[in-house]
CSV table of C-alpha atoms and ligand atoms in Angstrom, one decimal:
chain,number,residue,atom,x,y,z
Y,1,MET,CA,-57.9,-4.7,-49.6
Y,2,SER,CA,-55.3,-5.7,-47.1
Y,3,THR,CA,-52.6,-3.3,-46.2
Y,4,LEU,CA,-49.0,-4.1,-45.6
Y,5,THR,CA,-48.7,-1.4,-43.0
Y,6,PRO,CA,-51.5,-1.8,-40.5
Y,7,SER,CA,-51.6,0.6,-37.5
Y,8,ILE,CA,-50.6,-1.1,-34.4
Y,9,LEU,CA,-52.9,1.2,-32.4
Y,10,ASP,CA,-55.8,0.3,-34.7
Y,11,LEU,CA,-55.0,-3.4,-34.1
Y,12,ALA,CA,-54.9,-2.9,-30.4
Y,13,ASN,CA,-58.2,-1.0,-30.4
Y,14,GLU,CA,-59.8,-3.8,-32.4
Y,15,ILE,CA,-58.4,-6.3,-29.9
Y,16,GLN,CA,-59.8,-4.3,-27.0
Y,17,LEU,CA,-63.3,-4.0,-28.5
Y,18,ALA,CA,-63.5,-7.6,-29.6
Y,19,THR,CA,-62.2,-8.8,-26.3
Y,20,GLU,CA,-64.9,-6.8,-24.5
Y,21,THR,CA,-67.6,-8.4,-26.6
Y,22,ILE,CA,-66.3,-11.9,-25.7
Y,23,HIS,CA,-65.8,-11.0,-22.0
Y,24,ALA,CA,-69.4,-9.7,-21.8
Y,25,TYR,CA,-70.7,-12.8,-23.5
Y,26,LEU,CA,-68.9,-15.1,-21.0
Y,27,GLN,CA,-70.1,-12.9,-18.0
Y,28,ASP,CA,-73.7,-12.5,-19.2
Y,29,ASN,CA,-74.0,-16.2,-19.6
Y,30,SER,CA,-72.3,-17.1,-16.3
Y,31,LEU,CA,-69.6,-19.0,-18.2
Y,32,LEU,CA,-66.2,-19.7,-16.8
Y,33,PRO,CA,-63.2,-17.6,-18.0
Y,34,LEU,CA,-61.2,-19.0,-20.9
Y,35,SER,CA,-58.3,-21.0,-19.4
Y,36,PHE,CA,-55.4,-23.4,-20.1
Y,37,SER,CA,-56.2,-25.2,-16.9
Y,38,SER,CA,-56.5,-29.0,-17.3
Y,39,ASP,CA,-60.1,-28.8,-16.1
Y,40,ALA,CA,-61.0,-26.1,-18.6
Y,41,PHE,CA,-63.6,-26.7,-21.4
Y,42,PRO,CA,-61.4,-27.2,-24.5
Y,43,PHE,CA,-63.8,-25.6,-26.9
Y,44,PHE,CA,-65.2,-22.1,-27.0
Y,45,PRO,CA,-68.6,-22.5,-25.2
Y,46,GLY,CA,-71.3,-23.6,-27.6
Y,47,THR,CA,-68.9,-24.5,-30.5
Y,48,GLY,CA,-67.9,-28.0,-29.4
Y,49,PRO,CA,-69.4,-31.3,-30.4
Y,50,ARG,CA,-73.0,-31.7,-29.2
Y,51,SER,CA,-72.2,-34.8,-27.2
Y,52,VAL,CA,-69.9,-32.8,-24.8
Y,53,ASP,CA,-70.9,-29.2,-25.2
Y,54,PRO,CA,-74.0,-28.2,-23.1
Y,55,PHE,CA,-73.6,-24.4,-23.8
Y,56,PRO,CA,-75.9,-22.3,-26.0
Y,57,LYS,CA,-74.5,-21.4,-29.4
Y,58,PRO,CA,-72.8,-18.0,-29.3
Y,59,SER,CA,-74.4,-15.3,-31.4
Y,60,GLY,CA,-73.0,-14.2,-34.8
Y,61,SER,CA,-71.6,-11.0,-33.2
Y,62,VAL,CA,-69.7,-13.0,-30.7
Y,63,GLN,CA,-68.4,-15.4,-33.4
Y,64,ASN,CA,-67.4,-12.4,-35.5
Y,65,ALA,CA,-65.6,-10.9,-32.5
Y,66,ARG,CA,-63.7,-14.2,-32.0
Y,67,ARG,CA,-62.7,-14.3,-35.7
Y,68,ASP,CA,-61.5,-10.6,-35.7
Y,69,LEU,CA,-59.7,-11.0,-32.5
Y,70,ARG,CA,-57.8,-14.0,-33.7
Y,71,GLN,CA,-56.8,-12.2,-36.9
Y,72,ALA,CA,-55.8,-8.9,-35.1
Y,73,CYS,CA,-53.8,-10.7,-32.4
Y,74,GLU,CA,-51.9,-12.6,-35.0
Y,75,THR,CA,-51.2,-9.6,-37.2
Y,76,LEU,CA,-50.1,-7.5,-34.2
Y,77,LEU,CA,-47.9,-10.3,-32.9
Y,78,GLN,CA,-46.2,-10.8,-36.2
Y,79,LEU,CA,-45.5,-7.0,-36.6
Y,80,ILE,CA,-44.1,-6.7,-33.1
Y,81,MET,CA,-41.9,-9.8,-33.6
Y,82,THR,CA,-40.5,-8.1,-36.7
Y,83,PRO,CA,-40.0,-10.1,-40.0
Y,84,ALA,CA,-36.5,-11.1,-38.9
Y,85,ASP,CA,-37.6,-12.8,-35.7
Y,86,HIS,CA,-40.9,-14.2,-37.1
Y,87,LEU,CA,-39.1,-15.8,-40.0
Y,88,ILE,CA,-36.6,-17.6,-37.9
Y,89,TRP,CA,-38.5,-18.5,-34.7
Y,90,ASN,CA,-42.0,-19.0,-35.9
Y,91,PHE,CA,-41.8,-19.9,-39.6
Y,92,ALA,CA,-38.5,-21.7,-40.3
Y,93,CYS,CA,-38.5,-23.7,-37.0
Y,94,ALA,CA,-42.1,-24.7,-37.0
Y,95,HIS,CA,-40.9,-28.4,-37.5
Y,96,ASP,CA,-39.5,-28.3,-33.9
Y,97,SER,CA,-43.0,-28.3,-32.5
Y,98,SER,CA,-43.9,-31.3,-34.8
Y,99,ALA,CA,-40.8,-33.1,-33.6
Y,100,CYS,CA,-41.9,-32.7,-30.0
Y,101,LEU,CA,-45.4,-33.8,-30.9
Y,102,GLN,CA,-44.1,-36.9,-32.6
Y,103,TYR,CA,-42.1,-37.8,-29.5
Y,104,VAL,CA,-45.0,-37.2,-27.2
Y,105,TYR,CA,-47.3,-39.3,-29.4
Y,106,ARG,CA,-44.9,-42.1,-30.0
Y,107,PHE,CA,-44.0,-42.6,-26.4
Y,108,ARG,CA,-47.5,-42.0,-25.1
Y,109,ILE,CA,-46.4,-39.2,-22.8
Y,110,ALA,CA,-49.8,-37.7,-22.5
Y,111,ASP,CA,-51.2,-41.1,-21.2
Y,112,ALA,CA,-48.3,-41.3,-18.6
Y,113,VAL,CA,-49.1,-37.8,-17.0
Y,114,PRO,CA,-52.0,-38.2,-14.5
Y,115,VAL,CA,-55.3,-36.5,-15.4
Y,116,LEU,CA,-55.3,-34.9,-12.0
Y,117,GLY,CA,-52.2,-33.6,-10.1
Y,118,ASP,CA,-48.7,-34.1,-11.5
Y,119,ILE,CA,-45.8,-36.5,-11.9
Y,120,SER,CA,-42.0,-35.9,-11.5
Y,121,TYR,CA,-39.9,-35.9,-14.7
Y,122,ALA,CA,-38.1,-38.9,-13.2
Y,123,ASP,CA,-41.3,-41.0,-12.6
Y,124,LEU,CA,-42.7,-39.9,-15.9
Y,125,ALA,CA,-39.6,-41.0,-17.8
Y,126,LYS,CA,-39.6,-44.3,-16.0
Y,127,LYS,CA,-43.3,-44.9,-16.8
Y,128,ALA,CA,-42.9,-44.0,-20.5
Y,129,GLY,CA,-39.6,-45.9,-20.8
Y,130,VAL,CA,-37.7,-42.8,-22.1
Y,131,ASP,CA,-34.6,-40.8,-21.1
Y,132,GLN,CA,-35.4,-38.3,-18.4
Y,133,GLY,CA,-33.2,-35.5,-19.8
Y,134,GLN,CA,-34.6,-35.7,-23.3
Y,135,CYS,CA,-38.2,-36.0,-22.0
Y,136,THR,CA,-37.7,-32.9,-19.8
Y,137,ARG,CA,-36.3,-30.8,-22.7
Y,138,ILE,CA,-39.0,-31.8,-25.1
Y,139,LEU,CA,-41.8,-31.1,-22.6
Y,140,ARG,CA,-40.3,-27.8,-21.5
Y,141,MET,CA,-40.2,-26.8,-25.2
Y,142,ILE,CA,-44.0,-27.5,-25.8
Y,143,MET,CA,-44.8,-25.9,-22.4
Y,144,THR,CA,-43.9,-22.6,-24.1
Y,145,GLN,CA,-47.1,-23.2,-26.1
Y,146,ASN,CA,-49.2,-24.2,-23.0
Y,147,TYR,CA,-49.2,-27.9,-23.7
Y,148,PHE,CA,-48.4,-29.5,-20.3
Y,149,HIS,CA,-47.1,-27.2,-17.5
Y,150,GLU,CA,-44.6,-27.5,-14.7
Y,151,ALA,CA,-46.9,-27.6,-11.8
Y,152,LYS,CA,-44.0,-27.3,-9.4
Y,153,PRO,CA,-40.3,-27.5,-10.1
Y,154,GLY,CA,-39.5,-30.9,-11.7
Y,155,HIS,CA,-43.1,-32.0,-11.9
Y,156,VAL,CA,-45.4,-32.1,-15.0
Y,157,GLY,CA,-49.2,-31.6,-15.1
Y,158,HIS,CA,-51.7,-31.5,-17.9
Y,159,THR,CA,-53.2,-28.4,-19.4
Y,160,ALA,CA,-56.5,-28.4,-21.4
Y,161,GLY,CA,-54.4,-28.7,-24.6
Y,162,SER,CA,-52.2,-31.5,-23.5
Y,163,LYS,CA,-55.3,-33.5,-22.3
Y,164,LEU,CA,-56.6,-33.2,-25.8
Y,165,LEU,CA,-53.5,-35.1,-27.0
Y,166,GLN,CA,-55.3,-38.1,-25.5
Y,167,THR,CA,-58.9,-37.5,-26.9
Y,168,LEU,CA,-57.6,-36.4,-30.3
Y,169,LYS,CA,-54.8,-39.1,-30.3
Y,170,ASP,CA,-55.9,-40.4,-33.8
Y,171,THR,CA,-55.8,-36.9,-35.4
Y,172,VAL,CA,-52.4,-36.0,-33.8
Y,173,GLY,CA,-51.1,-39.5,-34.8
Y,174,TYR,CA,-52.3,-39.3,-38.4
Y,175,VAL,CA,-50.8,-35.8,-38.9
Y,176,ILE,CA,-47.6,-36.4,-37.1
Y,177,GLU,CA,-46.8,-40.0,-38.3
Y,178,GLU,CA,-48.2,-39.8,-41.8
Y,179,THR,CA,-48.1,-36.2,-43.0
Y,180,PHE,CA,-45.1,-34.8,-41.0
Y,181,PRO,CA,-42.7,-37.2,-42.9
Y,182,SER,CA,-44.5,-36.4,-46.2
Y,183,ALA,CA,-43.9,-32.7,-45.5
Y,184,SER,CA,-40.2,-33.1,-45.2
Y,185,SER,CA,-40.1,-35.1,-48.5
Y,186,ILE,CA,-41.8,-32.4,-50.7
Y,187,GLY,CA,-38.6,-31.3,-52.3
Y,188,GLY,CA,-37.4,-34.8,-53.3
Y,189,THR,CA,-40.9,-35.8,-54.5
Y,190,VAL,CA,-41.2,-32.8,-56.8
Y,191,LYS,CA,-37.7,-33.4,-58.2
Y,192,ARG,CA,-38.7,-37.1,-58.9
Y,193,TYR,CA,-42.3,-36.7,-60.1
Y,194,GLY,CA,-42.9,-33.1,-60.8
Y,195,ALA,CA,-46.5,-31.9,-60.2
Y,196,SER,CA,-47.9,-35.4,-60.5
Y,197,GLY,CA,-51.6,-36.0,-60.0
Y,198,GLU,CA,-51.0,-39.8,-59.7
Y,199,ARG,CA,-52.2,-41.4,-56.5
Y,200,ASN,CA,-49.0,-43.3,-55.9
Y,201,GLU,CA,-46.4,-40.5,-56.7
Y,202,THR,CA,-47.0,-38.5,-53.6
Y,203,ALA,CA,-44.7,-37.1,-51.0
Y,204,TRP,CA,-46.4,-39.7,-48.7
Y,205,ASN,CA,-45.3,-42.5,-51.0
Y,206,VAL,CA,-41.7,-41.2,-51.1
Y,207,ALA,CA,-41.5,-40.5,-47.4
Y,208,HIS,CA,-42.9,-43.8,-46.3
Y,209,GLY,CA,-41.3,-45.9,-49.2
Y,210,LYS,CA,-44.7,-47.3,-50.3
Y,211,GLU,CA,-45.8,-48.2,-53.8
Y,212,LEU,CA,-49.6,-48.2,-53.2
Y,213,PRO,CA,-51.8,-45.1,-52.9
Y,214,ILE,CA,-52.3,-44.2,-49.3
Y,215,PHE,CA,-55.9,-45.6,-49.0
Y,216,GLU,CA,-55.0,-48.9,-50.7
Y,217,TYR,CA,-52.0,-49.1,-48.4
Y,218,PHE,CA,-54.2,-48.5,-45.3
Y,219,GLU,CA,-56.4,-51.4,-46.5
Y,220,GLN,CA,-53.4,-53.7,-45.7
Y,221,ASP,CA,-52.4,-52.0,-42.4
Y,222,PRO,CA,-55.3,-52.1,-40.0
Y,223,ILE,CA,-53.6,-50.1,-37.3
Y,224,ARG,CA,-52.9,-47.2,-39.5
Y,225,MET,CA,-56.3,-47.4,-41.2
Y,226,THR,CA,-58.1,-47.4,-37.8
Y,227,ARG,CA,-56.1,-44.3,-36.8
Y,228,PHE,CA,-57.2,-42.6,-40.0
Y,229,LEU,CA,-60.8,-43.5,-39.4
Y,230,GLY,CA,-60.5,-42.1,-35.9
Y,231,HIS,CA,-59.0,-38.9,-37.3
Y,232,MET,CA,-62.0,-38.5,-39.7
Y,233,ASP,CA,-64.4,-38.9,-36.8
Y,234,ASN,CA,-62.5,-36.3,-34.8
Y,235,LEU,CA,-62.6,-33.9,-37.7
Y,236,GLY,CA,-66.3,-34.1,-37.7
Y,237,SER,CA,-66.2,-32.6,-34.1
Y,238,ASN,CA,-63.9,-29.8,-35.1
Y,239,GLU,CA,-65.4,-26.3,-35.1
Y,240,ALA,CA,-64.5,-25.7,-38.8
Y,241,TYR,CA,-65.5,-29.2,-40.0
Y,242,ASN,CA,-68.4,-30.0,-37.7
Y,243,ILE,CA,-70.7,-32.6,-39.1
Y,244,GLU,CA,-73.6,-30.4,-38.1
Y,245,TYR,CA,-72.8,-28.1,-41.0
Y,246,LEU,CA,-73.9,-31.0,-43.2
Y,247,THR,CA,-77.0,-31.9,-41.3
Y,248,ARG,CA,-78.2,-28.3,-41.0
Y,249,GLY,CA,-76.9,-27.0,-44.3
Y,250,TYR,CA,-79.1,-29.1,-46.6
Y,251,ASP,CA,-82.8,-30.0,-46.5
Y,252,TRP,CA,-82.4,-33.7,-45.8
Y,253,LYS,CA,-85.8,-33.9,-44.2
Y,254,GLY,CA,-87.4,-32.4,-47.3
Y,255,LEU,CA,-86.2,-35.4,-49.4
Y,256,GLY,CA,-88.9,-37.5,-47.6
Y,257,LYS,CA,-88.5,-41.2,-48.2
Y,258,GLY,CA,-85.5,-42.3,-50.1
Y,259,THR,CA,-81.9,-43.6,-50.0
Y,260,VAL,CA,-78.7,-41.7,-49.4
Y,261,VAL,CA,-75.6,-43.5,-50.7
Y,262,ASP,CA,-72.7,-42.2,-48.6
Y,263,VAL,CA,-69.8,-42.8,-51.1
Y,264,GLY,CA,-66.5,-43.3,-49.3
Y,265,GLY,CA,-68.5,-42.9,-46.1
Y,266,SER,CA,-65.9,-44.4,-43.8
Y,267,THR,CA,-67.4,-45.1,-40.3
Y,268,GLY,CA,-70.8,-43.7,-41.5
Y,269,HIS,CA,-70.6,-40.8,-39.1
Y,270,ALA,CA,-72.2,-38.4,-41.7
Y,271,SER,CA,-75.0,-40.9,-42.3
Y,272,PHE,CA,-75.7,-41.4,-38.7
Y,273,ALA,CA,-75.9,-37.7,-38.1
Y,274,ILE,CA,-78.2,-37.1,-41.1
Y,275,ALA,CA,-80.4,-40.1,-40.0
Y,276,ARG,CA,-81.1,-38.2,-36.8
Y,277,VAL,CA,-82.6,-35.2,-38.6
Y,278,ALA,CA,-84.3,-37.0,-41.5
Y,279,PRO,CA,-86.3,-39.9,-40.1
Y,280,GLU,CA,-87.6,-41.2,-43.5
Y,281,LEU,CA,-84.3,-41.7,-45.2
Y,282,ASP,CA,-82.2,-44.8,-45.4
Y,283,PHE,CA,-78.5,-44.9,-45.8
Y,284,VAL,CA,-75.9,-47.1,-47.6
Y,285,VAL,CA,-72.4,-46.3,-46.5
Y,286,GLN,CA,-69.9,-47.5,-49.1
Y,287,ASP,CA,-66.2,-47.9,-48.6
Y,288,LEU,CA,-63.3,-50.3,-49.2
Y,289,LYS,CA,-63.4,-53.8,-47.7
Y,290,ASN,CA,-61.4,-53.5,-44.4
Y,291,VAL,CA,-62.7,-50.0,-43.7
Y,292,THR,CA,-66.3,-51.3,-44.1
Y,293,GLU,CA,-65.6,-54.3,-41.8
Y,294,GLY,CA,-64.1,-51.9,-39.2
Y,295,ALA,CA,-67.0,-49.5,-39.6
Y,296,LYS,CA,-69.6,-52.2,-39.0
Y,297,LYS,CA,-67.9,-53.2,-35.7
Y,298,ARG,CA,-67.7,-49.6,-34.5
Y,299,ALA,CA,-71.4,-49.1,-35.4
Y,300,GLU,CA,-72.6,-51.9,-33.1
Y,301,ASP,CA,-72.5,-49.3,-30.3
Y,302,HIS,CA,-75.0,-46.9,-31.9
Y,303,LYS,CA,-76.9,-49.3,-34.1
Y,304,ASN,CA,-79.4,-47.8,-36.5
Y,305,GLU,CA,-81.2,-50.2,-38.8
Y,306,ARG,CA,-81.6,-47.4,-41.4
Y,307,VAL,CA,-77.9,-47.3,-41.9
Y,308,VAL,CA,-76.2,-50.2,-43.6
Y,309,PHE,CA,-72.6,-50.7,-44.8
Y,310,GLU,CA,-71.5,-52.1,-48.2
Y,311,VAL,CA,-68.1,-52.7,-49.8
Y,312,HIS,CA,-67.9,-50.7,-53.0
Y,313,ASP,CA,-64.9,-49.3,-54.9
Y,314,PHE,CA,-65.9,-45.8,-56.1
Y,315,LEU,CA,-63.4,-46.1,-58.9
Y,316,GLN,CA,-65.9,-48.6,-60.4
Y,317,PRO,CA,-69.4,-47.9,-61.6
Y,318,GLN,CA,-72.0,-47.2,-59.0
Y,319,THR,CA,-74.2,-50.3,-58.3
Y,320,ILE,CA,-77.1,-48.6,-56.4
Y,321,THR,CA,-79.4,-47.0,-58.9
Y,322,GLY,CA,-81.9,-44.2,-58.4
Y,323,ALA,CA,-80.8,-43.0,-55.0
Y,324,SER,CA,-82.2,-39.7,-53.8
Y,325,VAL,CA,-78.7,-38.5,-53.0
Y,326,TYR,CA,-75.2,-39.7,-53.7
Y,327,LEU,CA,-73.2,-38.0,-50.9
Y,328,LEU,CA,-69.5,-37.4,-51.3
Y,329,ARG,CA,-68.0,-35.7,-48.2
Y,330,PHE,CA,-64.2,-35.2,-48.1
Y,331,ILE,CA,-63.9,-37.4,-51.2
Y,332,CYS,CA,-63.2,-35.3,-54.4
Y,333,HIS,CA,-60.6,-33.2,-52.6
Y,334,ASP,CA,-58.5,-36.4,-52.2
Y,335,TYR,CA,-58.0,-36.7,-55.9
Y,336,SER,CA,-56.7,-34.8,-58.9
Y,337,ASP,CA,-59.3,-33.8,-61.6
Y,338,LYS,CA,-58.5,-36.9,-63.7
Y,339,ILE,CA,-59.5,-39.2,-60.9
Y,340,ALA,CA,-62.2,-37.1,-59.3
Y,341,SER,CA,-64.0,-36.8,-62.6
Y,342,LYS,CA,-63.9,-40.7,-62.9
Y,343,ILE,CA,-65.4,-41.0,-59.4
Y,344,LEU,CA,-68.2,-38.5,-60.2
Y,345,GLY,CA,-68.6,-40.1,-63.7
Y,346,ASN,CA,-69.2,-43.5,-62.2
Y,347,LEU,CA,-72.4,-42.1,-60.5
Y,348,ILE,CA,-74.0,-40.7,-63.6
Y,349,PRO,CA,-75.4,-43.9,-65.1
Y,350,ALA,CA,-76.9,-44.8,-61.7
Y,351,MET,CA,-78.8,-41.6,-61.3
Y,352,ALA,CA,-82.5,-41.3,-61.8
Y,353,SER,CA,-84.1,-38.1,-63.1
Y,354,ASN,CA,-84.6,-36.8,-59.5
Y,355,SER,CA,-81.3,-38.1,-58.1
Y,356,LYS,CA,-78.9,-35.6,-56.7
Y,357,ILE,CA,-75.1,-35.6,-56.1
Y,358,VAL,CA,-74.3,-33.7,-52.9
Y,359,ILE,CA,-70.6,-32.9,-52.4
Y,360,MET,CA,-69.3,-31.5,-49.2
Y,361,ASP,CA,-65.8,-30.1,-49.5
Y,362,GLY,CA,-63.9,-26.9,-49.1
Y,363,ILE,CA,-64.2,-24.1,-51.7
Y,364,VAL,CA,-61.0,-22.1,-51.5
Y,365,PRO,CA,-62.1,-18.5,-51.1
Y,366,GLY,CA,-61.0,-15.7,-53.4
Y,367,PRO,CA,-58.2,-13.4,-52.1
Y,368,HIS,CA,-59.3,-11.1,-49.2
Y,369,THR,CA,-62.8,-12.6,-48.9
Y,370,VAL,CA,-62.1,-14.1,-45.6
Y,371,THR,CA,-59.5,-13.5,-42.9
Y,372,LYS,CA,-56.0,-15.0,-43.4
Y,373,PHE,CA,-56.6,-17.0,-40.4
Y,374,GLU,CA,-59.7,-18.7,-41.9
Y,375,GLU,CA,-58.0,-19.0,-45.3
Y,376,ARG,CA,-55.1,-20.8,-43.7
Y,377,ILE,CA,-57.3,-23.6,-42.3
Y,378,MET,CA,-58.3,-24.3,-45.9
Y,379,ARG,CA,-54.8,-24.0,-47.2
Y,380,THR,CA,-53.6,-26.3,-44.5
Y,381,MET,CA,-56.1,-28.9,-45.8
Y,382,ASP,CA,-54.8,-28.1,-49.3
Y,383,MET,CA,-51.3,-28.9,-48.3
Y,384,GLU,CA,-52.5,-32.1,-46.6
Y,385,MET,CA,-54.1,-33.0,-50.0
Y,386,MET,CA,-51.0,-32.2,-51.9
Y,387,LEU,CA,-48.6,-34.1,-49.6
Y,388,ASN,CA,-50.5,-37.3,-49.0
Y,389,PHE,CA,-52.8,-37.6,-52.1
Y,390,ASN,CA,-51.5,-35.5,-55.0
Y,391,ALA,CA,-54.9,-33.9,-54.7
Y,392,VAL,CA,-56.2,-30.4,-54.3
Y,393,GLU,CA,-58.6,-28.1,-52.5
Y,394,ARG,CA,-60.5,-26.3,-55.3
Y,395,ASP,CA,-61.9,-22.8,-55.7
Y,396,LEU,CA,-65.3,-22.4,-57.2
Y,397,GLU,CA,-64.1,-22.1,-60.8
Y,398,SER,CA,-62.0,-25.2,-60.5
Y,399,TRP,CA,-65.0,-27.1,-59.1
Y,400,LYS,CA,-67.1,-25.9,-62.1
Y,401,ALA,CA,-64.3,-26.9,-64.5
Y,402,LEU,CA,-64.3,-30.4,-62.8
Y,403,PHE,CA,-68.1,-30.9,-63.2
Y,404,ALA,CA,-67.8,-29.8,-66.8
Y,405,LYS,CA,-65.3,-32.6,-67.4
Y,406,VAL,CA,-67.6,-35.2,-65.9
Y,407,HIS,CA,-70.7,-34.7,-68.1
Y,408,ARG,CA,-72.0,-31.9,-70.2
Y,409,ARG,CA,-75.5,-32.2,-68.7
Y,410,LEU,CA,-74.2,-32.2,-65.1
Y,411,ARG,CA,-75.5,-29.0,-63.4
Y,412,LEU,CA,-74.4,-27.3,-60.2
Y,413,LEU,CA,-77.8,-26.4,-58.6
Y,414,GLN,CA,-76.8,-24.7,-55.4
Y,415,VAL,CA,-73.8,-23.9,-53.2
Y,416,VAL,CA,-74.3,-23.4,-49.5
Y,417,THR,CA,-71.5,-22.4,-47.1
Y,418,PRO,CA,-72.8,-22.5,-43.6
Y,419,PRO,CA,-71.3,-19.6,-41.5
Y,420,GLY,CA,-68.3,-20.8,-39.6
Y,421,SER,CA,-67.9,-23.9,-41.9
Y,422,ALA,CA,-64.6,-24.6,-43.8
Y,423,GLN,CA,-66.7,-26.8,-46.1
Y,424,SER,CA,-69.4,-26.0,-48.5
Y,425,ILE,CA,-72.3,-28.1,-49.7
Y,426,MET,CA,-72.6,-28.4,-53.5
Y,427,GLU,CA,-75.9,-29.9,-54.9
Y,428,LEU,CA,-75.7,-31.3,-58.5
Y,429,ALA,CA,-78.2,-32.9,-60.9
Y,430,MET,CA,-78.4,-34.1,-64.5
Y,431,GLU,CA,-80.2,-31.7,-66.7
Y,432,HIS,CA,-82.9,-33.5,-68.7
Y,433,HIS,CA,-84.2,-32.4,-72.1
T,1,SAM,C1,-61.2,-38.5,-46.4
T,1,SAM,S1,-62.1,-39.9,-46.0
T,1,SAM,C2,-63.8,-39.3,-46.0
T,1,SAM,C3,-64.7,-40.2,-45.2
T,1,SAM,C4,-66.1,-39.6,-45.0
T,1,SAM,N1,-66.8,-39.4,-46.2
T,1,SAM,C5,-66.1,-38.4,-44.1
T,1,SAM,O1,-66.7,-37.4,-44.4
T,1,SAM,O2,-65.6,-38.4,-43.0
T,1,SAM,C6,-62.1,-40.8,-47.5
T,1,SAM,C7,-62.7,-42.2,-47.5
T,1,SAM,O3,-62.7,-42.8,-48.8
T,1,SAM,C8,-62.4,-44.1,-48.7
T,1,SAM,N2,-61.9,-44.6,-50.0
T,1,SAM,C9,-60.7,-44.5,-50.5
T,1,SAM,N3,-60.6,-45.1,-51.7
T,1,SAM,C10,-61.8,-45.6,-51.9
T,1,SAM,C11,-62.3,-46.4,-53.0
T,1,SAM,N4,-61.6,-46.6,-54.1
T,1,SAM,N5,-63.6,-46.8,-52.9
T,1,SAM,C12,-64.4,-46.5,-51.9
T,1,SAM,N6,-63.9,-45.8,-50.8
T,1,SAM,C13,-62.7,-45.4,-50.8
T,1,SAM,C14,-61.5,-44.2,-47.6
T,1,SAM,O4,-61.3,-45.5,-47.0
T,1,SAM,C15,-62.0,-43.2,-46.6
T,1,SAM,O5,-62.9,-43.8,-45.7
């Protein structure tokens, strides 16, 4: 049970103990200190994407210390700020950071700052084609959160965080150019449409003045679609949404020979990752036409003959029958129950007696079962779903209610939530008499 009056001394002690655990872990493993420096590793050692993280995975106790430390620091900070200051400066004015981020993204400021060394505000403004005074003010604002730093008076250099604005450009761009306008339209959208579950009555539709649902619109706008695909790839490298939770959290190898249909599989990054751990499986990645064409081009770099791409609209009946698994990662959460049940229902006639549906999506935890910090990651995703898709992150009861709507013989066989993962794996099959 959470208390509304935590002891600041208890919090400080918790912070001290957890910090010692993390410090000992870094020292014992001869790891560099955590740092904002531009050459610092931007992930906690051992938790970044495999391709860039050579460090051993931290133990459960180190990860628990990190989790508790984040929560305790946040709670202590908020108490010390007082409700009055926190409301005004942190909560009500959160959009100011988003405004700065939009400026930095749109005018490619992170690209114009050298990776090594620094640049004067005057040269930076010239290079980016922006006003020097405005650029300086905006950068000085986000420097208060350790994005960029003033290396010497009047000169800007990167920090580890601002360098990520380049590597995670698609994620920043998607959030700041698609969702940030949607967020500011929620009031008007609800006035106009109420709590609509329709795909084209979202805050995104209102903010961007579009008639089509977001994915159908992206099909016609290759630049915005490519950015979205890049965002999904990036998310697979994020600590809470790492694709490894999918490859390790389900016995893919145990399926032996068979086909996995990756429904709405985008660039196929989930299929490629599973293919590495399950050598006997073949994969068909299905998506909309232009996404599929883009995905095929991207896949040329890491060709794998066992992964093929196919155009398929998941709002239509599934055409591949008898697959071992129909995988839906990050799909059902994009839709209201009315549409998600149609997508799942389209799979049922294609399933053989041993076919499974594997859904990987968030399951919103019950109150007080995880830290507020962890819960907020899922609720941030829930807001994203509400604003751009009129969709929802479900708790377990809501998932069960959705499955019951799809077919009376559809059974949830198991739910696995790998430690650290913001998503769970749900395995379903049809019960046969
Ligand atoms: C949130 S992304 C998830 C992608 C991927 N499964 C993953 O885990 O990264 C949703 C995907 O569904 C695709 N999609 C949207 N509407 C679709 C439809 N009607 N038929 C097939 N795919 C669709 C989108 O193009 C996008 O690639």
